[in-house]
Short mmCIF file of C-alpha atoms in Angstrom, two decimals:
data_model
loop_
_atom_site.label_atom_id
_atom_site.label_comp_id
_atom_site.label_asym_id
_atom_site.label_seq_id
_atom_site.Cartn_x
_atom_site.Cartn_y
_atom_site.Cartn_z
CA ALA A 1 77.27 54.46 82.90
CA GLN A 2 75.58 57.66 84.01
CA SER A 3 73.24 57.42 86.98
CA VAL A 4 71.46 59.54 89.53
CA ALA A 5 70.46 58.69 93.07
CA GLN A 6 67.88 60.40 95.22
CA PRO A 7 68.33 58.75 98.61
CA GLU A 8 65.12 60.06 100.19
CA ASP A 9 61.68 58.91 99.13
CA GLN A 10 60.09 61.72 101.10
CA VAL A 11 61.16 64.94 102.76
CA ASN A 12 58.95 66.68 105.31
CA VAL A 13 59.47 70.35 106.11
CA ALA A 14 57.54 72.97 108.02
CA GLU A 15 56.50 76.05 106.10
CA GLY A 16 59.07 78.80 106.42
CA ASN A 17 61.92 76.42 107.15
CA PRO A 18 64.75 75.75 104.72
CA LEU A 19 64.47 72.66 102.58
CA THR A 20 67.02 70.39 100.96
CA VAL A 21 66.33 67.59 98.51
CA LYS A 22 69.35 65.42 97.94
CA CYS A 23 70.82 64.12 94.71
CA THR A 24 74.07 62.37 93.91
CA TYR A 25 75.30 61.46 90.49
CA SER A 26 77.74 59.24 88.68
CA VAL A 27 79.01 60.30 85.26
CA SER A 28 81.99 59.92 83.06
CA GLY A 29 83.12 63.31 81.90
CA ASN A 30 81.53 66.65 82.70
CA PRO A 31 78.11 66.41 84.32
CA TYR A 32 75.04 68.18 82.98
CA LEU A 33 72.61 68.19 85.91
CA PHE A 34 68.96 69.15 86.13
CA TRP A 35 66.11 69.48 88.62
CA TYR A 36 62.44 69.16 87.72
CA VAL A 37 59.25 69.44 89.74
CA GLN A 38 56.07 67.49 89.08
CA TYR A 39 52.73 68.39 90.59
CA PRO A 40 49.99 65.71 90.72
CA ASN A 41 48.73 64.74 87.26
CA ARG A 42 50.96 67.34 85.66
CA GLY A 43 54.05 67.38 83.48
CA LEU A 44 57.65 67.98 84.41
CA GLN A 45 58.53 71.59 85.03
CA PHE A 46 62.14 72.57 84.57
CA LEU A 47 63.60 74.26 87.66
CA LEU A 48 67.30 74.69 86.97
CA LYS A 49 70.39 73.17 85.45
CA TYR A 50 74.12 73.04 85.95
CA ILE A 51 76.33 72.92 82.90
CA THR A 52 79.49 74.71 83.96
CA GLY A 53 80.60 77.74 85.95
CA ASP A 54 79.34 78.86 89.34
CA ASN A 55 78.63 75.94 91.66
CA LEU A 56 75.50 77.62 93.02
CA VAL A 57 72.78 77.62 90.43
CA LYS A 58 69.64 79.69 90.87
CA GLY A 59 66.39 78.59 89.32
CA SER A 60 62.67 79.11 89.25
CA TYR A 61 60.39 79.75 92.23
CA GLY A 62 63.26 80.62 94.57
CA PHE A 63 64.99 77.26 94.25
CA GLU A 64 68.73 76.86 93.95
CA ALA A 65 71.09 73.92 93.75
CA GLU A 66 74.67 73.47 94.76
CA PHE A 67 77.03 71.48 92.59
CA ASN A 68 79.72 69.71 94.60
CA LYS A 69 82.21 67.89 92.43
CA SER A 70 84.13 66.22 95.25
CA GLN A 71 80.96 64.77 96.75
CA THR A 72 79.33 64.21 93.34
CA SER A 73 76.20 65.89 94.64
CA PHE A 74 73.68 68.37 93.31
CA HIS A 75 71.29 69.06 96.18
CA LEU A 76 68.23 71.23 95.65
CA LYS A 77 67.63 73.94 98.23
CA LYS A 78 65.25 76.68 99.14
CA PRO A 79 65.73 79.06 102.08
CA SER A 80 62.06 79.21 103.07
CA ALA A 81 59.62 76.50 102.05
CA LEU A 82 56.04 77.16 100.99
CA VAL A 83 53.09 74.80 101.27
CA SER A 84 52.74 75.18 97.51
CA ASP A 85 56.22 73.66 97.06
CA SER A 86 54.75 70.28 97.99
CA ALA A 87 55.33 68.11 94.94
CA LEU A 88 57.52 65.40 93.47
CA TYR A 89 61.08 66.47 92.64
CA PHE A 90 63.31 64.74 90.14
CA CYS A 91 67.03 65.08 89.70
CA ALA A 92 68.43 64.16 86.29
CA VAL A 93 71.76 63.89 84.53
CA ARG A 94 72.28 64.14 80.83
CA GLY A 95 73.92 61.08 79.42
CA GLY A 96 76.00 61.01 76.28
CA GLY A 97 77.20 64.57 75.96
CA SER A 98 75.50 67.95 75.79
CA GLN A 99 72.41 66.74 73.93
CA GLY A 100 72.08 63.21 75.25
CA ASN A 101 68.93 61.94 76.89
CA LEU A 102 68.16 62.65 80.53
CA ILE A 103 68.56 59.93 83.13
CA PHE A 104 66.24 60.53 86.04
CA GLY A 105 66.37 59.68 89.69
CA LYS A 106 63.37 57.95 91.25
CA GLY A 107 62.04 61.17 92.66
CA THR A 108 61.59 62.65 96.12
CA LYS A 109 58.21 63.65 97.45
CA LEU A 110 58.40 66.96 99.26
CA SER A 111 55.71 67.68 101.81
CA VAL A 112 55.56 71.15 103.33
CA LYS A 113 53.20 71.50 106.29
CA PRO A 114 51.75 74.80 107.47
CA GLU B 1 58.18 81.76 77.04
CA PRO B 2 58.26 79.00 74.42
CA GLU B 3 56.60 75.76 75.38
CA VAL B 4 56.11 72.22 74.18
CA THR B 5 52.54 71.13 73.51
CA GLN B 6 51.17 67.61 73.39
CA THR B 7 47.91 66.13 72.18
CA PRO B 8 45.78 64.47 73.29
CA SER B 9 46.05 65.02 77.01
CA HIS B 10 44.44 61.65 77.64
CA GLN B 11 44.06 58.68 75.31
CA VAL B 12 42.14 55.52 76.10
CA THR B 13 42.57 52.57 73.77
CA GLN B 14 41.95 48.87 73.56
CA MET B 15 44.82 46.42 73.75
CA GLY B 16 46.19 45.70 70.30
CA GLN B 17 45.14 49.03 68.82
CA GLU B 18 47.51 51.57 67.33
CA VAL B 19 47.94 54.95 68.94
CA ILE B 20 49.68 58.09 67.79
CA LEU B 21 50.78 60.66 70.32
CA ARG B 22 51.54 64.12 69.02
CA CYS B 23 53.94 66.81 70.11
CA VAL B 24 54.80 70.25 68.85
CA PRO B 25 58.32 71.02 70.05
CA ILE B 26 59.91 74.44 70.30
CA SER B 27 60.44 75.72 66.80
CA ASN B 28 64.15 76.52 66.76
CA HIS B 29 65.23 73.42 68.69
CA LEU B 30 66.91 70.53 66.94
CA TYR B 31 66.85 67.74 69.52
CA PHE B 32 63.62 66.08 70.57
CA TYR B 33 62.90 63.28 72.95
CA TRP B 34 60.14 60.96 74.13
CA TYR B 35 60.02 59.71 77.69
CA ARG B 36 57.45 57.75 79.61
CA GLN B 37 56.46 57.51 83.25
CA ILE B 38 54.52 54.52 84.46
CA LEU B 39 52.28 55.52 87.35
CA GLY B 40 54.29 55.98 90.53
CA GLN B 41 57.59 55.23 88.86
CA LYS B 42 60.46 57.26 87.56
CA VAL B 43 60.72 58.89 84.17
CA GLU B 44 62.31 56.64 81.53
CA PHE B 45 63.93 57.62 78.26
CA LEU B 46 62.48 56.14 75.10
CA VAL B 47 64.07 57.80 72.09
CA SER B 48 65.89 60.89 70.90
CA PHE B 49 65.52 62.47 67.48
CA TYR B 50 67.87 64.77 65.61
CA ASN B 51 68.01 65.92 62.03
CA ASN B 52 64.94 63.87 61.14
CA GLU B 53 66.27 60.58 62.40
CA ILE B 54 66.60 58.61 65.58
CA SER B 55 69.86 59.39 67.33
CA GLU B 56 69.46 57.10 70.31
CA LYS B 57 66.87 54.72 71.71
CA SER B 58 66.42 52.69 74.85
CA GLU B 59 65.62 49.03 75.28
CA ILE B 60 61.99 49.99 75.86
CA PHE B 61 61.76 51.39 72.33
CA ASP B 62 61.20 48.14 70.51
CA ASP B 63 59.70 47.40 67.09
CA GLN B 64 56.25 48.38 68.33
CA PHE B 65 57.37 51.99 68.63
CA SER B 66 58.20 54.49 65.93
CA VAL B 67 58.74 58.22 65.72
CA GLU B 68 58.60 60.70 62.92
CA ARG B 69 58.42 64.38 62.17
CA PRO B 70 56.11 64.37 59.19
CA ASP B 71 55.71 68.07 58.51
CA GLY B 72 58.57 69.89 60.19
CA SER B 73 56.52 70.91 63.21
CA ASN B 74 54.73 67.89 64.65
CA PHE B 75 56.76 65.15 66.30
CA THR B 76 54.85 61.90 66.74
CA LEU B 77 55.23 58.70 68.70
CA LYS B 78 53.36 55.71 67.33
CA ILE B 79 52.70 52.49 69.20
CA ARG B 80 51.58 49.90 66.67
CA SER B 81 49.88 47.33 68.87
CA THR B 82 49.37 48.55 72.38
CA LYS B 83 49.81 46.34 75.40
CA LEU B 84 48.46 46.78 78.90
CA GLU B 85 51.94 47.64 80.14
CA ASP B 86 52.14 50.57 77.73
CA SER B 87 49.77 52.44 80.03
CA ALA B 88 51.79 55.44 81.21
CA MET B 89 52.32 59.16 80.89
CA TYR B 90 54.26 59.94 77.73
CA PHE B 91 56.29 63.11 77.68
CA CYS B 92 57.77 64.86 74.72
CA ALA B 93 60.79 67.07 75.34
CA SER B 94 62.49 69.74 73.29
CA ARG B 95 65.98 69.95 74.74
CA GLN B 96 65.28 70.12 78.50
CA ILE B 97 61.77 71.56 78.18
CA PHE B 98 59.04 68.98 78.68
CA GLY B 99 55.51 69.01 77.41
CA PRO B 100 52.53 68.44 79.70
CA GLY B 101 52.31 64.78 78.73
CA THR B 102 49.73 62.42 77.33
CA ARG B 103 48.20 59.91 79.67
CA LEU B 104 47.77 56.65 77.77
CA THR B 105 45.40 54.07 79.22
CA VAL B 106 45.32 50.66 77.56
CA LEU B 107 42.31 48.53 78.44
#
C-alpha cells in the first residue's frame, strides 16, 4: 500500500538559512509526489509535484524538491528561508495511478525565526 | 489562475442534522475529491468522483455520506445525520488543486 512518512514534527530554521523538510514514500509502481503548505485556518496550497523527468522539481514561492528513487525520498528545500514560510507542510503521494486520491503525511511544522 | 471554491466557509450544526457542503471545481477537470482534516491531524481521503459517479471511497465514507454533481458545476458532500466526530475541515479538490475548505462544527 502507498504511504508517506514525514519524520519530523517540527523544523526550526533561522531566517536566511536553507531549509529542508523531509519526506519518504512507499509506493508500488511510479510515484506521483506532491508538497502542500497550510497556513493557520487556511486551505492547502499546492507547492509542487513530481510525476516524471528531472529529479529536481521547482515550485511556488522559491521552493524546490528533490526526488531520490534509491532513497525513496522527496525532500522539500528552499535556499533561504523567510519568516513568512512558517507554516505546516504536507507531503503526499497519489495512490492508485495518475488520478488516484492523495495520501498525506502527518505534516511538519516549519518555524522560521528572524 | 483557476481555483476551487467552497461554501460555506464555516458551518455550525446540531448533532443529528443533515449538512450539505458545496464545491465548485475547476471547469475542465474531470476528477474531483473530498478530503477532511480533523483539527491537528493529517488530511484524510474521503471519496473520489469521476464521470458523475464515485470512483473510490475510504472507510470513513460510510452510509451517512453521499456526493453528487447535480448541475454539472457544483459538487456536493452531504452528511445525513452528523455526529460530533464529524467536526473537521472538509476540503474539495479538483485534481491536485484544493479549495479553501469548509470548517464543520457539530454541537
